[in-house]
C-alpha cells in the first residue's frame, strides 16, 4: 500500500512538473506586466527599471531556472497585485473553495444516490421519468446562467437572498445550489445506470427469493456493488468542480481560489498564477490518490500491492 | 414423386426499427425535433436576420418580450440598443454551434490519430503522448483554457484550438484502449503475417473498427463542448465583439438583470435546451445500443412500467 502511494506520488510529481513548465511559459506570453502596473504616461526607462526590479528582463530560461530554485527553497515569489507572498494569498483563498466544494459534493452524492436508486427501482415509472429528466437537466444546465437566473429570482425579485459576498449562512445557499447541480445530474445518471444492471443480476434474485425486504436489497445488497463506478465518476467530478467554482465564485463574489486565479491571470500576476495552479494541482493529485484507496476499500479484488 | 414441400418461414414480429422507437418516446422525439430546428436555424437563419441583428432601433430599446408592437422580430424583446433578441439568438446559433462542431471534429481527428499511434506503437513516442495526456487531464479544463486563451489572445481560432485540446484526451484514451484490444485479433495477425505495412494495418484494418466508437463519443461530447465554450465566452475570453455567441450574450445581459432580465435569459435558455436535447438523445442511444436494456424501448406502447407494477 505504502509503495503504491509512493509510486503514484512520483507520477503526480512528474505531471506537476509538466504543468508548472506549461503555466510558466504560457503566463509570460500574456504580455509585459509593466504596462499594467505603472501609470499610462510612464517612460521606457521606468518600465525597464520595473522589469529589472522583478527580474522580468532576464532571458526566459534564466527566469525559469530561478523559479525552480526558489520553489526548492519553498519561496513562491511575491504577488505583484497584492504585495504579499503569492503562496500565502493562494493558501488563504483555498479553504474557502474547499468548503464550497466539500458541501456541494456531499450534497450531490447523497441526493444522487437516493434519486438514482429509487429511479432504478421502478424503471419507466413516474419517479424514474421525473428523476431522469431532472438529472439530465442538471447535467445540461449552463451554471453561469442558472446562477444569474437565481440572483434574478431570489435576490432581485423576492429579496430573500444576498446577491454576492460572504458572511451569513444565507450567502452559502445560492453558490452551493448552483455548484451542486452538475455533479448531481451526472451522478444520478451513473447511479441509475449501474443499479439497473446490478438489479438484474442473479444474486439480487436470490436475495429477493430469500424474502429480504425490498428496501434492504436496494440500498444494501445492490448499492454496494453499484458504488464502484459512482466513486470513479465522483472523483472526476470533484476535480471538475474547480471549473464550476471559477464561474460560481466570480458571479457570487466568493473570495476562493477560482476567483483569485481569474484575477491573477487578468492582472498578469505571474507568481500568483503559478501559486494558485500549484495549490489546485496538488489538491487534485491528493484527491486522485485518495479515490484509488477508497476504490480498493470498496472492492476487495483490487489491491494496490506492488508487483 | 413426393410433392415438394416448402416450409414457409415462421412469421416473426420484427422489432420496430430505431427511428420508429425514437419517435415513440415523446421526450426523445421532442429533443430530436428541437435539434433539427436549431441546426436549420444555424445554417439558414443568419441569411435572413443578420442585418436585423446588427441594426439598432432606438424606439425598441429594452423592449419587453411578448409584445408585437415593433413587429414579430421583437417578440422576444430587444437589448439596450434596441436590437432584436430573436435575430441575435439566430445569428449566435451559427457561431455557437459552428465553434462546437469545429472543436469536436478537431479533437476527434487529432485524438483518434494520436490514440492510434499511442496504441499501436511501442516506443518512446506513445509513452510521451500518454504522459502529456495525463498532464492535460490532471488539471481543470476551464482553468487551462483560461490561461491559454489569455496568453494567446481570445479569438475564434484560438477558442477552437483550446476547446479541442482539452477534449483530445478522451478520444485518445478510447482509441488507444480499442487499438490495444483490436490488434490482438486474428485478422490483424493475418495482415501482419502477409507482410502488410504498419500504416496499412492501422488505417485499413484497425481504424474502421475504432471510428464508430469515436463518432458516438463525439456526439455525446458535443454538449460538453457547447457548455465549455459558453462558459469561456461568459467569462469574456471567448469570441470577441462584434462576433457573439449565446454565452457572450448572457455576459452582456448580466449587467441589465434588474431592469431587462430577458437579455440574459433567452440565450441561456437556448444553451440549456440544446445541451438538454443532446443529452436526452445520447441517453436514449445508450439504452438502445445496450442489448440488456433495449427491450425497455421495444415494449408495446403504454406498457412501460415494470412487471410488478402492472400485476
Coordinates of C-alpha atoms in Angstrom, one line a residue, chain A:
Chain A
X1 CA 0.0 0.0 0.0
X2 CA 2.7 2.4 1.0
X3 CA 4.8 1.7 -2.1
X4 CA 1.7 2.2 -4.2
X5 CA 1.1 5.7 -2.7
X6 CA 4.8 6.5 -3.2
X7 CA 4.6 5.4 -6.9
X8 CA 1.5 7.4 -7.5
X9 CA 3.1 10.3 -5.7
X10 CA 6.1 10.1 -8.1
X11 CA 3.9 10.0 -11.2
X12 CA 1.9 13.0 -9.9
X13 CA 5.2 14.9 -9.3
X14 CA 6.2 14.4 -12.9
X15 CA 2.8 15.6 -14.1
X16 CA 3.0 18.5 -11.8
X17 CA 6.4 19.5 -13.2
X18 CA 5.0 19.4 -16.7
X19 CA 2.1 21.6 -15.6
X20 CA 4.4 24.1 -14.0
X21 CA 6.6 24.4 -17.1
X22 CA 3.5 24.9 -19.2
X23 CA 2.0 27.5 -17.0
X24 CA 5.2 29.3 -16.5
X25 CA 5.8 29.9 -20.2
X26 CA 2.2 30.5 -21.1
X27 CA 1.8 33.1 -18.4
X28 CA 4.8 35.0 -19.8
X29 CA 3.2 35.1 -23.2
X30 CA 0.4 37.3 -21.9
X31 CA 2.5 40.4 -22.2
X32 CA 4.5 42.9 -20.3
X33 CA 3.2 43.4 -16.7
X34 CA 4.9 46.8 -16.6
X35 CA 2.2 48.3 -18.7
X36 CA -0.4 47.2 -16.2
X37 CA 1.4 48.2 -13.0
X38 CA 2.9 51.6 -14.0
X39 CA 0.9 54.7 -14.9
X40 CA 0.0 55.2 -18.5
X41 CA 2.5 58.0 -19.0
X42 CA 5.4 56.0 -17.6
X43 CA 8.6 56.3 -19.6
X44 CA 10.5 53.5 -21.3
X45 CA 13.2 53.8 -18.6
X46 CA 10.7 53.4 -15.8
X47 CA 9.3 50.3 -17.4
X48 CA 12.7 48.9 -17.8
X49 CA 13.5 49.6 -14.2
X50 CA 10.3 47.9 -13.1
X51 CA 11.1 44.8 -15.2
X52 CA 14.6 44.7 -13.8
X53 CA 13.4 45.0 -10.3
X54 CA 11.2 42.0 -10.7
X55 CA 13.6 40.1 -12.9
X56 CA 11.4 40.1 -16.0
X57 CA 14.2 41.4 -18.2
X58 CA 16.3 38.2 -17.9
X59 CA 16.0 35.5 -20.7
X60 CA 13.0 33.2 -20.0
X61 CA 15.2 30.2 -19.4
X62 CA 17.1 32.1 -16.7
X63 CA 13.8 33.2 -15.1
X64 CA 12.6 29.6 -15.2
X65 CA 15.7 28.1 -13.5
X66 CA 15.5 30.8 -10.9
X67 CA 11.8 30.0 -10.3
X68 CA 12.7 26.3 -9.9
X69 CA 15.4 27.1 -7.4
X70 CA 13.1 29.3 -5.5
X71 CA 10.4 26.6 -5.3
X72 CA 13.0 24.2 -3.8
X73 CA 13.5 26.8 -1.1
X74 CA 9.7 27.0 -0.7
X75 CA 9.8 30.6 -2.0
X76 CA 7.0 31.0 -4.4
X77 CA 7.6 34.7 -5.2
X78 CA 5.7 37.9 -4.4
X79 CA 2.3 38.6 -5.8
X80 CA 2.6 41.8 -7.9
X81 CA -1.0 42.9 -7.4
X82 CA -1.3 42.3 -3.6
X83 CA 2.3 42.8 -2.5
X84 CA 2.1 39.7 -0.4
X85 CA 3.9 36.3 -0.7
X86 CA 1.9 34.6 -3.5
X87 CA 1.7 31.3 -1.7
X88 CA 0.2 33.0 1.4
X89 CA -2.5 34.6 -0.8
X90 CA -3.3 31.3 -2.5
X91 CA -3.5 29.3 0.7
X92 CA -5.8 31.9 2.3
X93 CA -8.2 31.5 -0.6
X94 CA -8.0 27.8 -1.0
X95 CA -10.0 26.7 2.2
X96 CA -12.9 28.9 1.1
X97 CA -13.2 27.0 -2.2
X98 CA -12.6 23.7 -0.4
X99 CA -15.6 24.4 1.9
X100 CA -17.9 25.1 -1.1
X101 CA -16.6 22.0 -2.9
X102 CA -17.0 19.6 0.0
X103 CA -20.5 20.7 0.9
X104 CA -21.6 20.7 -2.8
X105 CA -20.1 17.3 -3.4
X106 CA -21.6 15.7 -0.2
X107 CA -24.9 17.1 -1.2
X108 CA -24.7 15.9 -4.8
X109 CA -23.5 12.4 -3.8
X110 CA -26.3 11.8 -1.2
X111 CA -29.0 13.3 -3.4
X112 CA -28.0 11.4 -6.5
X113 CA -27.8 8.1 -4.6
X114 CA -31.3 8.4 -3.2
X115 CA -32.8 9.6 -6.5
X116 CA -30.8 7.2 -8.7
X117 CA -31.6 4.1 -6.6
X118 CA -35.3 5.0 -6.4
X119 CA -35.5 5.7 -10.1
X120 CA -33.8 2.3 -10.9
X121 CA -36.2 0.5 -8.6
X122 CA -39.1 1.1 -11.0
X123 CA -37.7 1.8 -14.4
X124 CA -40.2 3.6 -16.6
X125 CA -42.3 4.6 -13.6
X126 CA -43.3 8.1 -12.8
X127 CA -40.5 8.8 -10.4
X128 CA -38.0 7.4 -12.8
X129 CA -39.2 9.7 -15.6
X130 CA -39.2 12.7 -13.3
X131 CA -35.8 11.9 -11.8
X132 CA -34.2 11.2 -15.1
X133 CA -35.4 14.4 -16.7
X134 CA -34.3 16.4 -13.6
X135 CA -30.9 14.9 -13.6
X136 CA -30.4 15.4 -17.4
X137 CA -31.4 19.0 -16.9
X138 CA -29.0 19.4 -14.1
X139 CA -26.2 17.9 -16.2
X140 CA -27.0 20.1 -19.1
X141 CA -27.7 23.5 -17.5
X142 CA -25.1 26.2 -18.1
X143 CA -24.1 27.0 -14.4
X144 CA -23.4 30.7 -15.1
X145 CA -26.9 31.2 -16.4
X146 CA -28.5 29.3 -13.6
X147 CA -26.6 31.5 -11.2
X148 CA -27.8 34.6 -12.9
X149 CA -31.4 33.5 -13.0
X150 CA -31.2 32.5 -9.3
X151 CA -29.9 36.0 -8.5
X152 CA -32.7 37.5 -10.6
X153 CA -35.4 35.5 -8.8
X154 CA -34.2 35.2 -5.2
X155 CA -32.3 38.4 -4.8
X156 CA -33.7 41.0 -7.2
X157 CA -37.4 40.0 -7.3
X158 CA -38.0 38.2 -4.0
X159 CA -35.3 39.9 -2.0
X160 CA -34.7 36.7 0.0
X161 CA -31.0 36.0 -0.5
X162 CA -28.0 38.3 -0.8
X163 CA -26.6 38.7 -4.3
X164 CA -23.0 38.2 -3.5
X165 CA -20.3 38.1 -0.9
X166 CA -19.7 36.0 2.2
X167 CA -20.8 36.3 5.8
X168 CA -24.2 35.0 6.9
X169 CA -25.3 31.4 6.2
X170 CA -27.7 32.9 3.6
X171 CA -24.7 33.7 1.5
X172 CA -24.0 30.0 1.1
X173 CA -27.3 28.9 -0.3
X174 CA -27.0 30.0 -4.0
X175 CA -23.4 29.2 -4.6
X176 CA -23.8 25.7 -3.2
X177 CA -27.0 25.1 -5.0
X178 CA -25.5 26.1 -8.4
X179 CA -22.3 24.2 -7.7
X180 CA -24.3 21.0 -6.8
X181 CA -26.3 21.0 -9.9
X182 CA -24.0 19.4 -12.5
X183 CA -22.4 16.7 -10.2
X184 CA -25.9 15.8 -9.1
X185 CA -27.1 15.4 -12.6
X186 CA -24.2 13.3 -13.8
X187 CA -24.0 11.1 -10.7
X188 CA -27.7 10.4 -10.7
X189 CA -27.3 9.1 -14.3
X190 CA -24.4 6.8 -13.2
X191 CA -26.2 5.5 -10.1
X192 CA -29.4 4.8 -12.1
X193 CA -27.4 3.1 -14.9
X194 CA -25.3 0.8 -12.8
X195 CA -28.2 0.0 -10.4
X196 CA -30.3 -1.1 -13.5
X197 CA -27.5 -3.5 -14.4
X198 CA -26.9 -4.8 -10.8
X199 CA -30.6 -5.3 -10.1
X200 CA -30.9 -7.9 -12.9
X201 CA -28.0 -10.0 -11.6
X202 CA -28.7 -13.4 -10.1
X203 CA -27.6 -12.6 -6.6
X204 CA -30.3 -10.0 -6.3
X205 CA -32.8 -12.5 -7.4
X206 CA -31.5 -14.9 -4.7
X207 CA -31.8 -12.2 -2.1
X208 CA -35.4 -11.5 -3.3
X209 CA -36.2 -15.2 -3.2
X210 CA -35.0 -15.4 0.4
X211 CA -37.6 -12.8 1.2
X212 CA -35.3 -10.0 2.2
X213 CA -37.0 -6.6 2.4
X214 CA -37.0 -4.7 -0.9
X215 CA -35.5 -1.6 0.6
X216 CA -32.7 -3.6 2.1
X217 CA -32.0 -5.3 -1.2
X218 CA -31.9 -1.9 -3.0
X219 CA -29.8 0.1 -0.5
X220 CA -27.6 -2.6 1.0
X221 CA -27.1 -5.5 -1.5
X222 CA -27.3 -3.8 -4.8
X223 CA -26.0 -0.3 -3.9
X224 CA -22.7 -1.6 -2.6
X225 CA -21.8 -3.1 -5.9
X226 CA -23.1 -0.1 -7.8
X227 CA -20.9 2.2 -5.8
X228 CA -17.6 1.4 -7.7
X229 CA -18.4 3.4 -10.9
X230 CA -20.0 6.1 -8.8
X231 CA -16.8 6.6 -6.9
X232 CA -14.8 6.9 -10.1
X233 CA -17.1 9.4 -11.6
X234 CA -17.4 11.3 -8.3
X235 CA -13.6 11.6 -8.3
X236 CA -13.5 13.0 -11.8
X237 CA -16.3 15.4 -11.0
X238 CA -14.6 16.6 -7.8
X239 CA -11.7 17.7 -9.9
X240 CA -14.0 19.3 -12.4
X241 CA -15.8 21.1 -9.5
X242 CA -12.9 23.6 -9.7
X243 CA -14.3 24.5 -13.2
X244 CA -17.7 25.3 -11.7
X245 CA -16.0 27.1 -8.8
X246 CA -14.3 29.5 -11.1
X247 CA -17.7 30.5 -12.6
X248 CA -19.7 30.4 -9.4
X249 CA -17.1 32.3 -7.4
X250 CA -16.8 35.1 -10.0
X251 CA -20.5 35.6 -10.2
X252 CA -21.2 35.4 -6.4
X253 CA -18.1 37.3 -5.4
X254 CA -16.9 34.3 -3.4
X255 CA -13.2 35.0 -2.5
X256 CA -12.0 31.5 -3.3
X257 CA -9.1 30.2 -5.4
X258 CA -11.1 30.2 -8.7
X259 CA -11.8 34.0 -8.5
X260 CA -8.2 34.6 -7.3
X261 CA -6.9 32.7 -10.4
X262 CA -9.0 34.7 -12.8
X263 CA -7.9 38.0 -11.2
X264 CA -4.3 36.8 -11.3
X265 CA -4.5 36.0 -15.0
X266 CA -6.1 39.3 -15.9
X267 CA -3.6 41.3 -13.8
X268 CA -0.6 39.4 -15.3
X269 CA 0.4 38.5 -11.7
X270 CA 2.8 35.6 -12.7
X271 CA 3.8 34.5 -9.2
X272 CA 0.1 34.3 -8.1
X273 CA -0.9 32.4 -11.3
X274 CA 1.8 29.8 -10.6
X275 CA 1.0 29.6 -6.9
X276 CA -2.8 29.1 -7.5
X277 CA -2.1 26.5 -10.2
X278 CA 0.3 24.7 -7.9
X279 CA -2.2 24.6 -5.0
X280 CA -5.1 23.4 -7.2
X281 CA -3.0 20.7 -8.9
X282 CA -1.6 19.3 -5.6
X283 CA -5.1 19.2 -4.2
X284 CA -6.4 17.3 -7.2
X285 CA -3.4 14.8 -7.2
X286 CA -4.0 14.1 -3.5
X287 CA -7.7 13.6 -4.2
X288 CA -7.0 11.1 -7.0
X289 CA -4.8 9.0 -4.8
X290 CA -7.4 9.0 -2.0
X291 CA -10.0 7.9 -4.5
X292 CA -7.8 5.0 -5.6
X293 CA -7.5 3.9 -2.0
X294 CA -11.3 4.2 -1.4
X295 CA -11.7 2.1 -4.5
X296 CA -9.6 -0.6 -3.0
X297 CA -11.5 -0.5 0.2
X298 CA -14.8 -0.9 -1.6
X299 CA -13.7 -3.7 -3.9
X300 CA -11.5 -6.4 -2.3
X301 CA -10.5 -7.7 -5.7
X302 CA -8.5 -4.6 -6.4
X303 CA -5.2 -4.4 -4.5
X304 CA -2.5 -1.9 -4.7
X305 CA 0.3 -4.2 -3.8
X306 CA 3.5 -3.7 -5.7
X307 CA 4.2 -6.2 -8.4

